Every structure is written in structure tokens, then in C-alpha cells.
Amino acid sequence: MNGRQKAFLAVLVAALVTTGAIALWPAPKKPAAAPPPPTTTSPTPSPSPSKTYPYPFYPPGTCLLMPWISGVKDSTVTPCDQPHDAETTANVVLPEGLADDRGINKSLLELCAPSFQAVQQQKNGTGLYNNSPIVPLTKYYQQGYRDVSCTVTVSNQQPDRKMTAPLH
């Protein structure tokens, strides 16, 4: 083998070693793909607990003292094992297109009816409770606020209008 052939062979070996090293070099790590967002099975919109509202809005199971029953200035959260006037049973979203207080009230009573009926059924349909949703003012509805709390109060036919335990 002459000098030229040795040089060619050395270059060929170097090229093969370099190519092999590059081929075997680990690829840079790529960040893992983010998991897909969770899907919701609810076909209807649900209220957002992270929002703030210019009117009373409470999660289900919240017990309250109410102005028209206890004379408090505003609805006030209280422990459910203490005497209270109301309990939030559900949160609903009012539909678009309501024009006035009457339409809002009617829609709200209809949307809150299933949770109210569930309480009535649980309490053997005794009629001791009222469907008393917390109604937002029309001005808030017109500003785009649609989330509303459904509450149940003790009927005014009861001598003592207080609940002393959670409804559920």
C-alpha cells in the first residue's frame, strides 16, 4: 500500500467513525407533549366558581341567614348545624335573551325547580320548603352575569322558619 492509499484509507476510516458517532449520538430530549385538556360530559354550561359576582352567589350546600327572614342586612353564610334560613341546593346559568325581572324570575324558578323538587322528595313531599333562588338584579343580567344560586328556605307556614341541619 502506498502513501496515497494509506491517506485515503485513513480519511475513509475517520469518515466512517464520525458518521457512526453521529448516528449513535443521542437526540436532544424534547419536552413531553402536554396532556389533552379534560373533557366535560355536561352539555349545559355550568357556573364558574372562580368568578366574582356583584350579587350573592354560593356553592351548593352553603347555609345562609336571609334578610327577609332573619332581618340581616345581606345574606350571610352560617354553619349548617346552627339555625339558618336557607341552603343553596344548586347553581344554574340563566339563558340569554331575558328582558326584565319577570322573565329572569320565571326562568330562575324553572331552572331551580329540579333541585327544589329533590329536597321536597327527600323530605317526603311535606311542603315545608320554598323554592327561593337568589335573583340577580336585571342590571347584572344585562352586564352578562348569568350564574345564579338556587336556595331552599323553610315555608312561612312553619311556626319556626329555621333549619337546624343540612338538607342532604
Short mmCIF file of N, CA and C in Angstrom, two decimals:
data_model
loop_
_atom_site.label_atom_id
_atom_site.label_comp_id
_atom_site.label_asym_id
_atom_site.label_seq_id
_atom_site.Cartn_x
_atom_site.Cartn_y
_atom_site.Cartn_z
N MET A 1 0.85 -1.14 0.00
CA MET A 1 0.00 0.00 0.00
C MET A 1 0.91 1.23 0.00
N ASN A 2 0.62 2.13 -0.91
CA ASN A 2 1.46 3.31 -0.98
C ASN A 2 0.91 4.40 -0.07
N GLY A 3 1.58 5.52 0.01
CA GLY A 3 1.23 6.60 0.92
C GLY A 3 -0.13 7.22 0.60
N ARG A 4 -0.41 7.29 -0.69
CA ARG A 4 -1.70 7.88 -1.09
C ARG A 4 -2.85 6.99 -0.66
N GLN A 5 -2.71 5.69 -0.83
CA GLN A 5 -3.74 4.75 -0.46
C GLN A 5 -3.93 4.75 1.05
N LYS A 6 -2.82 4.85 1.83
CA LYS A 6 -2.90 4.89 3.28
C LYS A 6 -3.65 6.15 3.74
N ALA A 7 -3.37 7.27 3.09
CA ALA A 7 -4.03 8.53 3.45
C ALA A 7 -5.52 8.44 3.14
N PHE A 8 -5.85 7.86 1.98
CA PHE A 8 -7.25 7.70 1.59
C PHE A 8 -7.97 6.80 2.59
N LEU A 9 -7.32 5.68 2.97
CA LEU A 9 -7.89 4.75 3.92
C LEU A 9 -8.07 5.42 5.28
N ALA A 10 -7.15 6.26 5.71
CA ALA A 10 -7.26 6.95 6.99
C ALA A 10 -8.43 7.92 6.97
N VAL A 11 -8.59 8.63 5.83
CA VAL A 11 -9.71 9.57 5.70
C VAL A 11 -11.02 8.80 5.69
N LEU A 12 -11.07 7.66 4.99
CA LEU A 12 -12.27 6.83 4.93
C LEU A 12 -12.64 6.31 6.31
N VAL A 13 -11.68 5.81 7.06
CA VAL A 13 -11.93 5.31 8.41
C VAL A 13 -12.43 6.45 9.31
N ALA A 14 -11.81 7.60 9.22
CA ALA A 14 -12.21 8.75 10.03
C ALA A 14 -13.65 9.16 9.70
N ALA A 15 -13.99 9.14 8.40
CA ALA A 15 -15.34 9.49 7.98
C ALA A 15 -16.35 8.49 8.52
N LEU A 16 -16.01 7.20 8.47
CA LEU A 16 -16.91 6.17 8.97
C LEU A 16 -17.09 6.29 10.49
N VAL A 17 -16.02 6.55 11.21
CA VAL A 17 -16.10 6.68 12.66
C VAL A 17 -16.96 7.90 13.02
N THR A 18 -16.73 9.01 12.32
CA THR A 18 -17.51 10.22 12.58
C THR A 18 -18.98 9.98 12.28
N THR A 19 -19.29 9.36 11.16
CA THR A 19 -20.68 9.07 10.78
C THR A 19 -21.32 8.15 11.80
N GLY A 20 -20.62 7.15 12.23
CA GLY A 20 -21.16 6.23 13.24
C GLY A 20 -21.40 6.92 14.56
N ALA A 21 -20.46 7.80 14.95
CA ALA A 21 -20.63 8.53 16.21
C ALA A 21 -21.83 9.45 16.15
N ILE A 22 -22.03 10.10 15.01
CA ILE A 22 -23.18 10.99 14.85
C ILE A 22 -24.46 10.18 14.86
N ALA A 23 -24.45 9.04 14.18
CA ALA A 23 -25.65 8.21 14.12
C ALA A 23 -26.00 7.66 15.49
N LEU A 24 -25.03 7.40 16.33
CA LEU A 24 -25.28 6.83 17.65
C LEU A 24 -25.45 7.89 18.73
N TRP A 25 -25.15 9.13 18.43
CA TRP A 25 -25.26 10.21 19.41
C TRP A 25 -26.73 10.38 19.80
N PRO A 26 -27.05 10.48 21.07
CA PRO A 26 -28.47 10.59 21.45
C PRO A 26 -29.06 11.92 20.99
N ALA A 27 -30.30 11.83 20.54
CA ALA A 27 -31.01 13.03 20.08
C ALA A 27 -31.33 13.89 21.30
N PRO A 28 -31.39 15.21 21.12
CA PRO A 28 -31.74 16.06 22.26
C PRO A 28 -33.14 15.70 22.75
N LYS A 29 -33.31 15.75 24.06
CA LYS A 29 -34.61 15.41 24.62
C LYS A 29 -35.59 16.52 24.32
N LYS A 30 -36.77 16.11 23.91
CA LYS A 30 -37.84 17.06 23.64
C LYS A 30 -38.80 17.00 24.82
N PRO A 31 -39.39 18.12 25.19
CA PRO A 31 -40.35 18.08 26.29
C PRO A 31 -41.54 17.20 25.92
N ALA A 32 -42.07 16.51 26.91
CA ALA A 32 -43.23 15.66 26.67
C ALA A 32 -44.41 16.52 26.26
N ALA A 33 -45.22 15.97 25.40
CA ALA A 33 -46.42 16.69 24.96
C ALA A 33 -47.36 16.86 26.14
N ALA A 34 -47.99 18.02 26.20
CA ALA A 34 -48.95 18.29 27.28
C ALA A 34 -50.14 17.36 27.12
N PRO A 35 -50.72 16.89 28.22
CA PRO A 35 -51.89 16.03 28.10
C PRO A 35 -53.06 16.84 27.54
N PRO A 36 -53.97 16.16 26.86
CA PRO A 36 -55.11 16.90 26.31
C PRO A 36 -55.96 17.47 27.44
N PRO A 37 -56.64 18.59 27.18
CA PRO A 37 -57.47 19.17 28.23
C PRO A 37 -58.59 18.21 28.60
N PRO A 38 -59.03 18.22 29.86
CA PRO A 38 -60.09 17.31 30.25
C PRO A 38 -61.38 17.67 29.51
N THR A 39 -62.12 16.66 29.19
CA THR A 39 -63.38 16.89 28.50
C THR A 39 -64.50 16.88 29.52
N THR A 40 -65.50 17.65 29.26
CA THR A 40 -66.64 17.70 30.14
C THR A 40 -67.79 16.95 29.50
N THR A 41 -68.52 16.24 30.29
CA THR A 41 -69.65 15.48 29.74
C THR A 41 -70.94 16.26 29.86
N SER A 42 -70.88 17.43 30.50
CA SER A 42 -72.09 18.22 30.69
C SER A 42 -72.42 19.00 29.42
N PRO A 43 -73.59 18.78 28.84
CA PRO A 43 -73.96 19.51 27.63
C PRO A 43 -74.42 20.92 27.92
N THR A 44 -74.68 21.25 29.18
CA THR A 44 -75.13 22.59 29.52
C THR A 44 -74.03 23.33 30.23
N PRO A 45 -74.02 24.64 30.11
CA PRO A 45 -72.98 25.40 30.79
C PRO A 45 -73.14 25.29 32.29
N SER A 46 -72.04 25.38 32.99
CA SER A 46 -72.11 25.36 34.44
C SER A 46 -71.42 26.59 34.99
N PRO A 47 -71.85 27.05 36.13
CA PRO A 47 -71.25 28.26 36.68
C PRO A 47 -69.78 28.08 37.00
N SER A 48 -69.07 29.16 36.96
CA SER A 48 -67.64 29.13 37.24
C SER A 48 -67.39 29.57 38.68
N PRO A 49 -66.85 28.66 39.51
CA PRO A 49 -66.62 29.04 40.90
C PRO A 49 -65.50 30.07 41.08
N SER A 50 -64.69 30.30 40.05
CA SER A 50 -63.59 31.24 40.18
C SER A 50 -64.00 32.69 39.90
N LYS A 51 -65.19 32.90 39.42
CA LYS A 51 -65.67 34.25 39.15
C LYS A 51 -66.05 34.95 40.45
N THR A 52 -66.06 36.26 40.38
CA THR A 52 -66.64 37.03 41.47
C THR A 52 -67.89 37.69 40.93
N TYR A 53 -68.85 37.90 41.81
CA TYR A 53 -70.16 38.40 41.39
C TYR A 53 -70.52 39.64 42.19
N PRO A 54 -71.29 40.55 41.58
CA PRO A 54 -71.74 41.74 42.31
C PRO A 54 -73.03 41.46 43.09
N TYR A 55 -73.39 40.20 43.25
CA TYR A 55 -74.58 39.79 43.98
C TYR A 55 -74.27 38.48 44.70
N PRO A 56 -75.10 38.06 45.66
CA PRO A 56 -74.81 36.82 46.40
C PRO A 56 -74.80 35.59 45.49
N PHE A 57 -73.74 34.80 45.61
CA PHE A 57 -73.59 33.57 44.83
C PHE A 57 -72.81 32.59 45.70
N TYR A 58 -73.38 31.40 45.94
CA TYR A 58 -72.79 30.44 46.88
C TYR A 58 -72.75 29.05 46.28
N PRO A 59 -71.77 28.24 46.67
CA PRO A 59 -71.74 26.86 46.21
C PRO A 59 -72.84 26.04 46.89
N PRO A 60 -73.31 24.98 46.23
CA PRO A 60 -74.33 24.12 46.85
C PRO A 60 -73.85 23.61 48.22
N GLY A 61 -74.81 23.53 49.15
CA GLY A 61 -74.51 23.08 50.49
C GLY A 61 -74.19 24.21 51.45
N THR A 62 -74.19 25.46 50.95
CA THR A 62 -73.93 26.62 51.81
C THR A 62 -75.21 26.99 52.55
N CYS A 63 -75.14 27.15 53.86
CA CYS A 63 -76.29 27.53 54.66
C CYS A 63 -76.23 29.03 54.93
N LEU A 64 -77.42 29.65 54.96
CA LEU A 64 -77.49 31.12 54.98
C LEU A 64 -78.54 31.65 55.94
N LEU A 65 -78.32 32.84 56.41
CA LEU A 65 -79.35 33.66 57.04
C LEU A 65 -79.79 34.63 55.95
N MET A 66 -81.10 34.83 55.80
CA MET A 66 -81.62 35.67 54.72
C MET A 66 -82.26 36.94 55.27
N PRO A 67 -82.11 38.06 54.56
CA PRO A 67 -82.65 39.34 55.03
C PRO A 67 -84.15 39.32 55.31
N TRP A 68 -84.94 38.71 54.45
CA TRP A 68 -86.39 38.76 54.60
C TRP A 68 -86.91 37.83 55.69
N ILE A 69 -86.04 36.96 56.22
CA ILE A 69 -86.48 36.06 57.30
C ILE A 69 -85.82 36.46 58.63
N SER A 70 -84.53 36.67 58.63
CA SER A 70 -83.80 36.95 59.87
C SER A 70 -83.51 38.42 60.10
N GLY A 71 -83.82 39.25 59.15
CA GLY A 71 -83.58 40.67 59.33
C GLY A 71 -82.12 41.09 59.20
N VAL A 72 -81.24 40.18 58.70
CA VAL A 72 -79.85 40.58 58.46
C VAL A 72 -79.81 41.52 57.26
N LYS A 73 -78.76 42.30 57.18
CA LYS A 73 -78.66 43.28 56.07
C LYS A 73 -78.50 42.57 54.72
N ASP A 74 -77.61 41.59 54.65
CA ASP A 74 -77.35 40.83 53.43
C ASP A 74 -77.40 39.35 53.77
N SER A 75 -77.56 38.50 52.75
CA SER A 75 -77.50 37.07 53.02
C SER A 75 -76.13 36.78 53.64
N THR A 76 -76.14 35.93 54.67
CA THR A 76 -74.94 35.70 55.46
C THR A 76 -74.70 34.21 55.62
N VAL A 77 -73.50 33.75 55.31
CA VAL A 77 -73.15 32.34 55.47
C VAL A 77 -73.09 32.00 56.95
N THR A 78 -73.64 30.84 57.29
CA THR A 78 -73.64 30.37 58.67
C THR A 78 -73.45 28.86 58.68
N PRO A 79 -72.94 28.27 59.76
CA PRO A 79 -72.78 26.82 59.80
C PRO A 79 -74.15 26.12 59.67
N CYS A 80 -74.17 25.02 58.96
CA CYS A 80 -75.42 24.30 58.73
C CYS A 80 -75.96 23.63 59.99
N ASP A 81 -75.12 23.44 61.01
CA ASP A 81 -75.64 22.83 62.24
C ASP A 81 -76.18 23.89 63.21
N GLN A 82 -76.15 25.15 62.79
CA GLN A 82 -76.74 26.25 63.55
C GLN A 82 -78.07 26.62 62.89
N PRO A 83 -78.99 27.25 63.62
CA PRO A 83 -80.25 27.68 62.98
C PRO A 83 -79.97 28.58 61.77
N HIS A 84 -80.60 28.26 60.65
CA HIS A 84 -80.41 29.03 59.42
C HIS A 84 -81.69 29.07 58.61
N ASP A 85 -81.75 29.99 57.67
CA ASP A 85 -82.96 30.24 56.89
C ASP A 85 -83.00 29.51 55.56
N ALA A 86 -81.84 29.27 54.98
CA ALA A 86 -81.79 28.75 53.61
C ALA A 86 -80.55 27.89 53.42
N GLU A 87 -80.62 27.08 52.37
CA GLU A 87 -79.45 26.32 51.94
C GLU A 87 -79.39 26.34 50.43
N THR A 88 -78.20 26.57 49.91
CA THR A 88 -78.01 26.54 48.46
C THR A 88 -78.04 25.08 48.01
N THR A 89 -78.89 24.79 47.03
CA THR A 89 -79.06 23.41 46.56
C THR A 89 -78.44 23.17 45.19
N ALA A 90 -78.23 24.23 44.43
CA ALA A 90 -77.65 24.08 43.07
C ALA A 90 -77.23 25.46 42.58
N ASN A 91 -76.41 25.45 41.55
CA ASN A 91 -76.09 26.67 40.81
C ASN A 91 -76.50 26.43 39.37
N VAL A 92 -77.10 27.44 38.78
CA VAL A 92 -77.59 27.33 37.40
C VAL A 92 -77.12 28.54 36.60
N VAL A 93 -77.27 28.44 35.29
CA VAL A 93 -76.90 29.53 34.39
C VAL A 93 -78.16 29.98 33.65
N LEU A 94 -78.49 31.24 33.81
CA LEU A 94 -79.65 31.80 33.11
C LEU A 94 -79.38 31.84 31.60
N PRO A 95 -80.42 31.62 30.79
CA PRO A 95 -80.23 31.69 29.34
C PRO A 95 -80.11 33.13 28.85
N GLU A 96 -79.62 33.29 27.67
CA GLU A 96 -79.55 34.60 27.02
C GLU A 96 -80.97 35.05 26.64
N GLY A 97 -81.13 36.33 26.43
CA GLY A 97 -82.36 36.85 25.85
C GLY A 97 -83.47 37.21 26.80
N LEU A 98 -83.22 37.19 28.11
CA LEU A 98 -84.27 37.60 29.05
C LEU A 98 -84.27 39.12 29.13
N ALA A 99 -85.48 39.71 29.15
CA ALA A 99 -85.56 41.16 29.01
C ALA A 99 -85.80 41.93 30.30
N ASP A 100 -86.39 41.28 31.31
CA ASP A 100 -86.77 42.03 32.51
C ASP A 100 -86.80 41.12 33.74
N ASP A 101 -87.11 41.74 34.90
CA ASP A 101 -87.16 40.99 36.15
C ASP A 101 -88.13 39.82 36.08
N ARG A 102 -89.27 40.04 35.48
CA ARG A 102 -90.28 38.99 35.39
C ARG A 102 -89.74 37.77 34.62
N GLY A 103 -89.10 38.01 33.49
CA GLY A 103 -88.52 36.92 32.71
C GLY A 103 -87.40 36.21 33.44
N ILE A 104 -86.56 36.98 34.14
CA ILE A 104 -85.47 36.39 34.91
C ILE A 104 -86.03 35.52 36.03
N ASN A 105 -87.01 36.05 36.77
CA ASN A 105 -87.61 35.29 37.87
C ASN A 105 -88.25 34.01 37.39
N LYS A 106 -89.00 34.09 36.31
CA LYS A 106 -89.69 32.90 35.78
C LYS A 106 -88.67 31.84 35.36
N SER A 107 -87.65 32.26 34.63
CA SER A 107 -86.62 31.34 34.17
C SER A 107 -85.89 30.72 35.36
N LEU A 108 -85.58 31.53 36.34
CA LEU A 108 -84.84 31.06 37.50
C LEU A 108 -85.65 30.05 38.31
N LEU A 109 -86.93 30.29 38.50
CA LEU A 109 -87.77 29.32 39.22
C LEU A 109 -87.82 27.99 38.47
N GLU A 110 -87.87 28.05 37.15
CA GLU A 110 -87.88 26.81 36.35
C GLU A 110 -86.54 26.08 36.45
N LEU A 111 -85.43 26.83 36.35
CA LEU A 111 -84.11 26.20 36.42
C LEU A 111 -83.82 25.60 37.81
N CYS A 112 -84.36 26.23 38.85
CA CYS A 112 -84.13 25.75 40.22
C CYS A 112 -85.13 24.67 40.63
N ALA A 113 -86.18 24.48 39.86
CA ALA A 113 -87.22 23.51 40.23
C ALA A 113 -86.69 22.10 40.47
N PRO A 114 -85.79 21.55 39.64
CA PRO A 114 -85.32 20.18 39.91
C PRO A 114 -84.63 20.02 41.27
N SER A 115 -83.79 20.96 41.66
CA SER A 115 -83.12 20.82 42.97
C SER A 115 -84.13 21.02 44.10
N PHE A 116 -85.09 21.91 43.91
CA PHE A 116 -86.15 22.11 44.91
C PHE A 116 -87.00 20.84 45.05
N GLN A 117 -87.39 20.26 43.92
CA GLN A 117 -88.20 19.03 43.96
C GLN A 117 -87.43 17.88 44.61
N ALA A 118 -86.13 17.83 44.42
CA ALA A 118 -85.31 16.78 45.05
C ALA A 118 -85.37 16.93 46.57
N VAL A 119 -85.33 18.17 47.07
CA VAL A 119 -85.43 18.39 48.52
C VAL A 119 -86.83 17.97 49.00
N GLN A 120 -87.86 18.39 48.27
CA GLN A 120 -89.23 18.02 48.65
C GLN A 120 -89.38 16.50 48.71
N GLN A 121 -88.84 15.84 47.70
CA GLN A 121 -88.95 14.38 47.64
C GLN A 121 -88.19 13.74 48.80
N GLN A 122 -87.02 14.25 49.09
CA GLN A 122 -86.21 13.73 50.20
C GLN A 122 -86.94 13.92 51.53
N LYS A 123 -87.69 14.99 51.65
CA LYS A 123 -88.42 15.29 52.89
C LYS A 123 -89.87 14.80 52.79
N ASN A 124 -90.12 13.82 51.94
CA ASN A 124 -91.42 13.17 51.78
C ASN A 124 -92.52 14.10 51.28
N GLY A 125 -92.14 15.07 50.46
CA GLY A 125 -93.13 15.95 49.83
C GLY A 125 -94.00 16.70 50.83
N THR A 126 -93.43 17.08 51.94
CA THR A 126 -94.21 17.68 53.02
C THR A 126 -94.63 19.12 52.76
N GLY A 127 -94.05 19.79 51.79
CA GLY A 127 -94.41 21.17 51.52
C GLY A 127 -93.88 22.13 52.57
N LEU A 128 -92.85 21.72 53.29
CA LEU A 128 -92.28 22.57 54.34
C LEU A 128 -91.26 23.56 53.81
N TYR A 129 -90.98 23.51 52.54
CA TYR A 129 -89.91 24.33 51.98
C TYR A 129 -90.40 25.16 50.80
N ASN A 130 -89.68 26.26 50.55
CA ASN A 130 -89.95 27.12 49.39
C ASN A 130 -88.76 27.11 48.45
N ASN A 131 -89.05 27.18 47.16
CA ASN A 131 -88.03 27.38 46.13
C ASN A 131 -87.71 28.87 46.16
N SER A 132 -86.55 29.25 46.68
CA SER A 132 -86.22 30.66 46.89
C SER A 132 -84.88 31.03 46.28
N PRO A 133 -84.76 30.99 44.95
CA PRO A 133 -83.47 31.32 44.34
C PRO A 133 -83.08 32.76 44.64
N ILE A 134 -81.76 32.97 44.67
CA ILE A 134 -81.24 34.33 44.86
C ILE A 134 -81.22 34.99 43.49
N VAL A 135 -82.09 35.95 43.30
CA VAL A 135 -82.29 36.57 41.99
C VAL A 135 -81.35 37.75 41.79
N PRO A 136 -80.53 37.72 40.72
CA PRO A 136 -79.68 38.89 40.45
C PRO A 136 -80.53 40.02 39.86
N LEU A 137 -80.11 41.23 40.10
CA LEU A 137 -80.82 42.37 39.50
C LEU A 137 -80.68 42.32 37.99
N THR A 138 -81.68 42.85 37.31
CA THR A 138 -81.67 42.88 35.85
C THR A 138 -80.41 43.58 35.32
N LYS A 139 -79.94 44.61 36.02
CA LYS A 139 -78.75 45.32 35.52
C LYS A 139 -77.55 44.39 35.47
N TYR A 140 -77.42 43.44 36.42
CA TYR A 140 -76.32 42.49 36.39
C TYR A 140 -76.49 41.49 35.26
N TYR A 141 -77.71 41.05 35.07
CA TYR A 141 -78.01 40.14 33.96
C TYR A 141 -77.61 40.82 32.64
N GLN A 142 -77.98 42.08 32.48
CA GLN A 142 -77.66 42.82 31.26
C GLN A 142 -76.17 43.05 31.09
N GLN A 143 -75.41 42.96 32.18
CA GLN A 143 -73.95 43.08 32.11
C GLN A 143 -73.29 41.73 31.80
N GLY A 144 -74.09 40.69 31.65
CA GLY A 144 -73.56 39.38 31.28
C GLY A 144 -73.43 38.38 32.42
N TYR A 145 -73.84 38.75 33.61
CA TYR A 145 -73.81 37.80 34.73
C TYR A 145 -75.00 36.86 34.59
N ARG A 146 -74.72 35.57 34.49
CA ARG A 146 -75.79 34.58 34.29
C ARG A 146 -75.81 33.49 35.37
N ASP A 147 -74.75 33.38 36.17
CA ASP A 147 -74.68 32.34 37.20
C ASP A 147 -75.54 32.74 38.39
N VAL A 148 -76.32 31.77 38.89
CA VAL A 148 -77.25 32.05 39.98
C VAL A 148 -77.29 30.88 40.95
N SER A 149 -77.47 31.18 42.22
CA SER A 149 -77.61 30.15 43.25
C SER A 149 -79.08 29.84 43.49
N CYS A 150 -79.42 28.55 43.49
CA CYS A 150 -80.75 28.10 43.87
C CYS A 150 -80.71 27.83 45.36
N THR A 151 -81.67 28.36 46.10
CA THR A 151 -81.73 28.10 47.53
C THR A 151 -83.12 27.62 47.89
N VAL A 152 -83.18 26.91 49.00
CA VAL A 152 -84.44 26.44 49.57
C VAL A 152 -84.54 27.06 50.95
N THR A 153 -85.74 27.60 51.26
CA THR A 153 -86.00 28.16 52.59
C THR A 153 -87.15 27.37 53.22
N VAL A 154 -87.27 27.50 54.53
CA VAL A 154 -88.38 26.86 55.23
C VAL A 154 -89.65 27.66 54.92
N SER A 155 -90.74 26.97 54.71
CA SER A 155 -92.01 27.61 54.38
C SER A 155 -92.45 28.55 55.48
N ASN A 156 -93.11 29.64 55.10
CA ASN A 156 -93.62 30.59 56.10
C ASN A 156 -94.83 30.02 56.83
N GLN A 157 -95.27 28.84 56.45
CA GLN A 157 -96.36 28.17 57.15
C GLN A 157 -95.84 27.46 58.41
N GLN A 158 -94.54 27.41 58.55
CA GLN A 158 -93.92 26.79 59.72
C GLN A 158 -93.82 27.83 60.83
N PRO A 159 -94.12 27.46 62.06
CA PRO A 159 -94.01 28.44 63.15
C PRO A 159 -92.56 28.90 63.37
N ASP A 160 -91.61 27.99 63.28
CA ASP A 160 -90.20 28.36 63.41
C ASP A 160 -89.57 28.15 62.04
N ARG A 161 -89.24 29.21 61.37
CA ARG A 161 -88.76 29.12 59.98
C ARG A 161 -87.29 28.81 59.89
N LYS A 162 -86.72 28.15 60.84
CA LYS A 162 -85.29 27.84 60.83
C LYS A 162 -85.04 26.37 60.54
N MET A 163 -83.97 26.11 59.80
CA MET A 163 -83.44 24.76 59.62
C MET A 163 -82.32 24.62 60.64
N THR A 164 -82.07 23.41 61.09
CA THR A 164 -81.02 23.21 62.08
C THR A 164 -80.00 22.16 61.66
N ALA A 165 -80.10 21.71 60.41
CA ALA A 165 -79.15 20.72 59.88
C ALA A 165 -79.11 20.87 58.37
N PRO A 166 -78.06 20.34 57.73
CA PRO A 166 -78.01 20.38 56.27
C PRO A 166 -79.18 19.60 55.67
N LEU A 167 -79.61 19.99 54.49
CA LEU A 167 -80.73 19.30 53.82
C LEU A 167 -80.32 17.91 53.35
N HIS A 168 -79.07 17.74 52.98
CA HIS A 168 -78.63 16.42 52.45
C HIS A 168 -77.72 15.74 53.41
#
